[in-house]
Amino acid sequence: MTTEQQIVKDQVLRRYHKMVLIREFEGESYRQYMQKNIRGFLHVYSGQEAVGVGIIGELEPQDYVISHYRDHGHAIAKGSDVNSLMAELFGKSTGTSRGKGGSMHLFDVEKRFMGGHAIVAGQIPIAVGLALATKEIDKKAIVVCFLGDGAMQEGEFHESMNLASIWKLPLLFVIENNLYGMGADVAQTLAIHDEIYKIANGYKMESAKVDGMDLFEVQDAGQKAIGLIRSGEGPYLLEAQTYRFRGHSISDPAKYRPEIEVSYWMSRDPIKLLQARLIKEDIVTQEELDEIHKVVENEIVEAVNFAEKSPFPNADELYTNIVLGSGE
Amino acid sequence: MPEINYRDAMNRALREALDENEVAYIIGEDIGPYGGTYAVTQGLYDEYGPSRIKDAPLSESAIVGAGIGSALLGMKPIVEIMTINFSLLAMDQIVNHAAKLRYMSAGKMEVPLIIRMVTGGGAQLGATHSQNFEGWYASVPGLTVVAPSTPYDALGLFRTSRAMRDPVIFVEHAMLYSVRGDVPEEHYSIPIGMADVKKSGDDVTIVAHSRMVNVAMGAAQELERMGISAEIVDLRSLRPLDMDTVIKSVEKTHNVIVLEETWKTGGFGGEIASQIVEKGFNFLDSPVMRIGGEDVPAPYTYVLEGLAFPDIERVINGVRSLLGR
């Protein structure tokens, strides 16, 4: 194996690891929800892993990511520690927000993961501001804003597309088109549902569509978009066609989706697709993949142990972090 | 001490902000070559250029979001929302995001953002352009709501707002911009959360903010002639709310009127009245009286508009009926 091949292999194994870690984290969070260790809303990312991992994998550590309420996958892909994430879901003081944010409001400023925003489309105007600051004072970083097909139906999306384009901001809009808002078929709710990426034309913005179940496709498309943004071409919109394997949230059995549709997309499971390709092209061995699954299993067990053993926040934390004032 | 108007005091406040911090910028609608709807940003575009004075599309939500996001990364944005009525289009960003990020991130996300907005009625602009929503914002933990009534307070409170590391809703009343007052050349600032006794008196306390302070002052002058001495407490900020100064005044006068421009139903005056009852009931010789706007959408024609908002006459009548004099 040449050095170059080794680099490619290491990278793809790292990304495979992240995808499996996300999948198992989500599976475990489901189980923990059933045991009432996790409460509130829980929106899992299962099925969409190639999008988050593929795009974020192409970023540099200084780049920023901002996301929506289905945010566990993006946080993990950006490098957040799964122990703190699980602890946050448990509402513990060792959580990313000391238990004050919850599943929909994950933040990891050190990793430049800027949330975790639970009002549909609410993260998009903030992404514009992040990109404005990176353009004007940082000058190196770019911003990736993840949003769903549902968020495109909100005015905040359109205002932000316009502003980002006018100001030529270093901002990548990644639309994770999983075909459903909450339960409504995007065909019923979005006029441009069959060619979402073309909405960028109306804002004089470059755009493309990619198969969001194929890691290689996603990372290639991401690389191209990010390259253009870094060269000062302004914002870019990438539509990733994907599918969520579970309902909108834990309380949603997703009866509105035809079985044949679900089974089609299940057959395009991004993790299985990647596995098959890596084996077929002799990039890795089955043993190497099995090893990753074993490592992930341990990581999840450890995350749950960590969350379980961690203390809840003290009552006095109810009133901390509301307003700092002038900083005393 | 030189006398300047409220608009010029705000213009000076903005210049200082730009001069003293190179990452400070102003963003809003028609604040550039146009000079701002109320001319507060007049001249700034020519002087500071388009990167410091950002003329934005008519997109209140994106404007506030741009402020939040850039504040998170260390810039010092000053957002101008043309009027508080339009701030409803940005309410998601203000209430769900700006106000919550510090808490939801356990202190890791910081939004040092000033959002200026013009409040109030009285200019015959009709129902959609004559509202006072500062009380709504004041009910949201995470926000600071400042509403100065004089040029001196406007400059002094803006300076303090700039030092805040959290979002500040800075409320300016459209009918106050031409009001003049003394503003010293030398530096001063006013802490946020301290009410100001604008006029000392013995018989009755009138609690107000923004333009209603001027109405109360006008009424107090007339009342003096009738031998009634009113004390005017200018709240200056609705959140934090300085109830200590209010209660101290009530302890002295034993009678109190809570005056506000907006609708009485659900108005912030109800909060103040109830806190007076909770904290100062024993000082009261008469029930807490509230004077507020009529519960109607603001009408256009002046004949009706004049009936919709509290004025000097109504305050005088209120005081006289409360005191039985």
mmCIF file of C-alpha atoms in Angstrom, chain A residues 64 88 95-98 100-102 105 107-110 113-134 136-137 143 156 159-160 162-163 166-167 317-328, chain B residues 22-23 25 27 51-52 54-75 89-90 92-93 96-110 141-144 160 163-167 239:
data_model
loop_
_atom_site.group_PDB
_atom_site.id
_atom_site.type_symbol
_atom_site.label_atom_id
_atom_site.label_comp_id
_atom_site.label_asym_id
_atom_site.label_seq_id
_atom_site.Cartn_x
_atom_site.Cartn_y
_atom_site.Cartn_z
ATOM 1 C CA TYR A 64 -17.817 26.468 12.318
ATOM 2 C CA GLU A 88 -26.457 16.144 28.453
ATOM 3 C CA GLY A 95 -23.296 17.420 30.020
ATOM 4 C CA THR A 96 -22.237 19.809 27.284
ATOM 5 C CA SER A 97 -24.633 22.407 28.728
ATOM 6 C CA ARG A 98 -24.634 21.105 32.308
ATOM 7 C CA LYS A 100 -29.633 22.999 30.766
ATOM 8 C CA GLY A 101 -29.827 22.476 27.016
ATOM 9 C CA GLY A 102 -30.951 18.947 26.289
ATOM 10 C CA HIS A 105 -29.708 22.326 22.253
ATOM 11 C CA PHE A 107 -23.302 23.315 22.025
ATOM 12 C CA ASP A 108 -19.557 22.773 21.920
ATOM 13 C CA VAL A 109 -17.831 26.103 21.419
ATOM 14 C CA GLU A 110 -14.323 24.611 21.789
ATOM 15 C CA PHE A 113 -20.045 23.416 17.055
ATOM 16 C CA MET A 114 -22.413 26.366 17.534
ATOM 17 C CA GLY A 115 -25.619 24.414 18.285
ATOM 18 C CA GLY A 116 -28.192 22.774 18.320
ATOM 19 C CA HIS A 117 -31.113 25.230 17.504
ATOM 20 C CA ALA A 118 -34.579 23.867 17.970
ATOM 21 C CA ILE A 119 -36.814 26.391 16.267
ATOM 22 C CA VAL A 120 -37.081 25.263 12.651
ATOM 23 C CA ALA A 121 -34.891 27.598 10.521
ATOM 24 C CA GLY A 122 -33.810 29.630 13.550
ATOM 25 C CA GLN A 123 -30.166 28.631 13.105
ATOM 26 C CA ILE A 124 -29.992 30.007 9.572
ATOM 27 C CA PRO A 125 -29.934 33.763 10.342
ATOM 28 C CA ILE A 126 -27.361 33.058 13.063
ATOM 29 C CA ALA A 127 -25.244 31.202 10.498
ATOM 30 C CA VAL A 128 -25.280 34.388 8.423
ATOM 31 C CA GLY A 129 -23.879 36.278 11.403
ATOM 32 C CA LEU A 130 -21.193 33.674 12.055
ATOM 33 C CA ALA A 131 -20.171 33.868 8.408
ATOM 34 C CA LEU A 132 -20.165 37.655 8.531
ATOM 35 C CA ALA A 133 -17.753 37.569 11.463
ATOM 36 C CA THR A 134 -15.523 34.941 9.871
ATOM 37 C CA GLU A 136 -14.640 40.312 8.503
ATOM 38 C CA ILE A 137 -12.487 39.445 11.483
ATOM 39 C CA VAL A 143 -19.355 28.215 8.249
ATOM 40 C CA GLU A 156 -35.859 32.937 7.808
ATOM 41 C CA GLU A 159 -34.004 36.116 4.199
ATOM 42 C CA SER A 160 -30.732 34.419 5.023
ATOM 43 C CA ASN A 162 -30.547 36.616 0.164
ATOM 44 C CA LEU A 163 -28.309 38.257 2.734
ATOM 45 C CA ILE A 166 -25.535 39.845 -1.315
ATOM 46 C CA TRP A 167 -22.608 39.895 1.093
ATOM 47 C CA GLU A 317 -27.892 26.425 38.784
ATOM 48 C CA LEU A 318 -31.500 27.278 38.005
ATOM 49 C CA TYR A 319 -30.505 30.925 38.205
ATOM 50 C CA THR A 320 -27.020 30.869 36.680
ATOM 51 C CA ASN A 321 -26.105 31.810 33.096
ATOM 52 C CA ILE A 322 -29.144 33.977 32.429
ATOM 53 C CA VAL A 323 -27.489 37.373 32.147
ATOM 54 C CA LEU A 324 -23.866 38.090 32.904
ATOM 55 C CA GLY A 325 -24.339 41.860 32.812
ATOM 56 C CA SER A 326 -21.222 43.891 32.200
ATOM 57 C CA GLY A 327 -19.100 40.948 33.205
ATOM 58 C CA GLU A 328 -18.391 41.192 36.925
ATOM 59 C CA GLU B 22 -13.118 48.625 15.663
ATOM 60 C CA VAL B 23 -15.304 45.525 15.577
ATOM 61 C CA TYR B 25 -20.794 48.041 13.460
ATOM 62 C CA ILE B 27 -26.807 47.132 10.802
ATOM 63 C CA SER B 51 -18.677 48.024 6.248
ATOM 64 C CA ARG B 52 -19.356 49.796 9.559
ATOM 65 C CA LYS B 54 -24.423 48.076 6.965
ATOM 66 C CA ASP B 55 -27.533 48.798 4.979
ATOM 67 C CA ALA B 56 -29.432 45.535 5.094
ATOM 68 C CA PRO B 57 -32.318 44.098 3.102
ATOM 69 C CA LEU B 58 -35.799 44.320 4.597
ATOM 70 C CA SER B 59 -35.261 41.132 6.554
ATOM 71 C CA GLU B 60 -35.641 41.742 10.270
ATOM 72 C CA SER B 61 -35.002 38.145 11.195
ATOM 73 C CA ALA B 62 -31.816 37.866 9.155
ATOM 74 C CA ILE B 63 -30.633 41.231 10.458
ATOM 75 C CA VAL B 64 -31.003 40.206 14.086
ATOM 76 C CA GLY B 65 -29.552 36.757 13.299
ATOM 77 C CA ALA B 66 -26.553 38.423 11.656
ATOM 78 C CA GLY B 67 -26.149 40.401 14.845
ATOM 79 C CA ILE B 68 -26.384 37.314 17.051
ATOM 80 C CA GLY B 69 -23.980 35.225 14.988
ATOM 81 C CA SER B 70 -21.363 37.939 14.676
ATOM 82 C CA ALA B 71 -21.676 38.788 18.378
ATOM 83 C CA LEU B 72 -21.003 35.128 19.182
ATOM 84 C CA LEU B 73 -17.674 35.447 17.387
ATOM 85 C CA GLY B 74 -16.586 38.661 19.079
ATOM 86 C CA MET B 75 -18.008 41.484 17.012
ATOM 87 C CA LEU B 89 -40.777 39.791 12.407
ATOM 88 C CA ALA B 90 -37.560 39.144 14.310
ATOM 89 C CA ASP B 92 -37.928 34.356 16.970
ATOM 90 C CA GLN B 93 -34.326 35.506 16.798
ATOM 91 C CA ASN B 96 -35.903 32.136 21.132
ATOM 92 C CA HIS B 97 -32.257 32.670 20.340
ATOM 93 C CA ALA B 98 -30.542 35.838 21.574
ATOM 94 C CA ALA B 99 -32.183 35.609 24.980
ATOM 95 C CA LYS B 100 -31.572 31.893 25.435
ATOM 96 C CA LEU B 101 -28.124 31.034 24.128
ATOM 97 C CA ARG B 102 -26.177 31.851 27.285
ATOM 98 C CA TYR B 103 -28.504 29.735 29.405
ATOM 99 C CA MET B 104 -28.866 26.818 27.025
ATOM 100 C CA SER B 105 -25.107 26.582 26.601
ATOM 101 C CA ALA B 106 -24.407 26.950 30.310
ATOM 102 C CA GLY B 107 -22.581 30.212 29.678
ATOM 103 C CA LYS B 108 -20.437 29.196 26.710
ATOM 104 C CA MET B 109 -22.345 31.189 24.102
ATOM 105 C CA GLU B 110 -22.326 34.929 24.655
ATOM 106 C CA PRO B 141 -35.362 36.240 31.072
ATOM 107 C CA GLY B 142 -32.086 36.755 29.246
ATOM 108 C CA LEU B 143 -33.015 40.126 27.800
ATOM 109 C CA THR B 144 -32.231 43.533 29.232
ATOM 110 C CA THR B 160 -23.547 51.065 29.737
ATOM 111 C CA ALA B 163 -20.473 47.108 28.131
ATOM 112 C CA MET B 164 -23.139 44.440 28.514
ATOM 113 C CA ARG B 165 -22.203 40.928 27.469
ATOM 114 C CA ASP B 166 -25.807 39.994 26.800
ATOM 115 C CA PRO B 167 -28.525 41.201 24.429
ATOM 116 C CA ARG B 239 -35.608 44.602 32.990
#
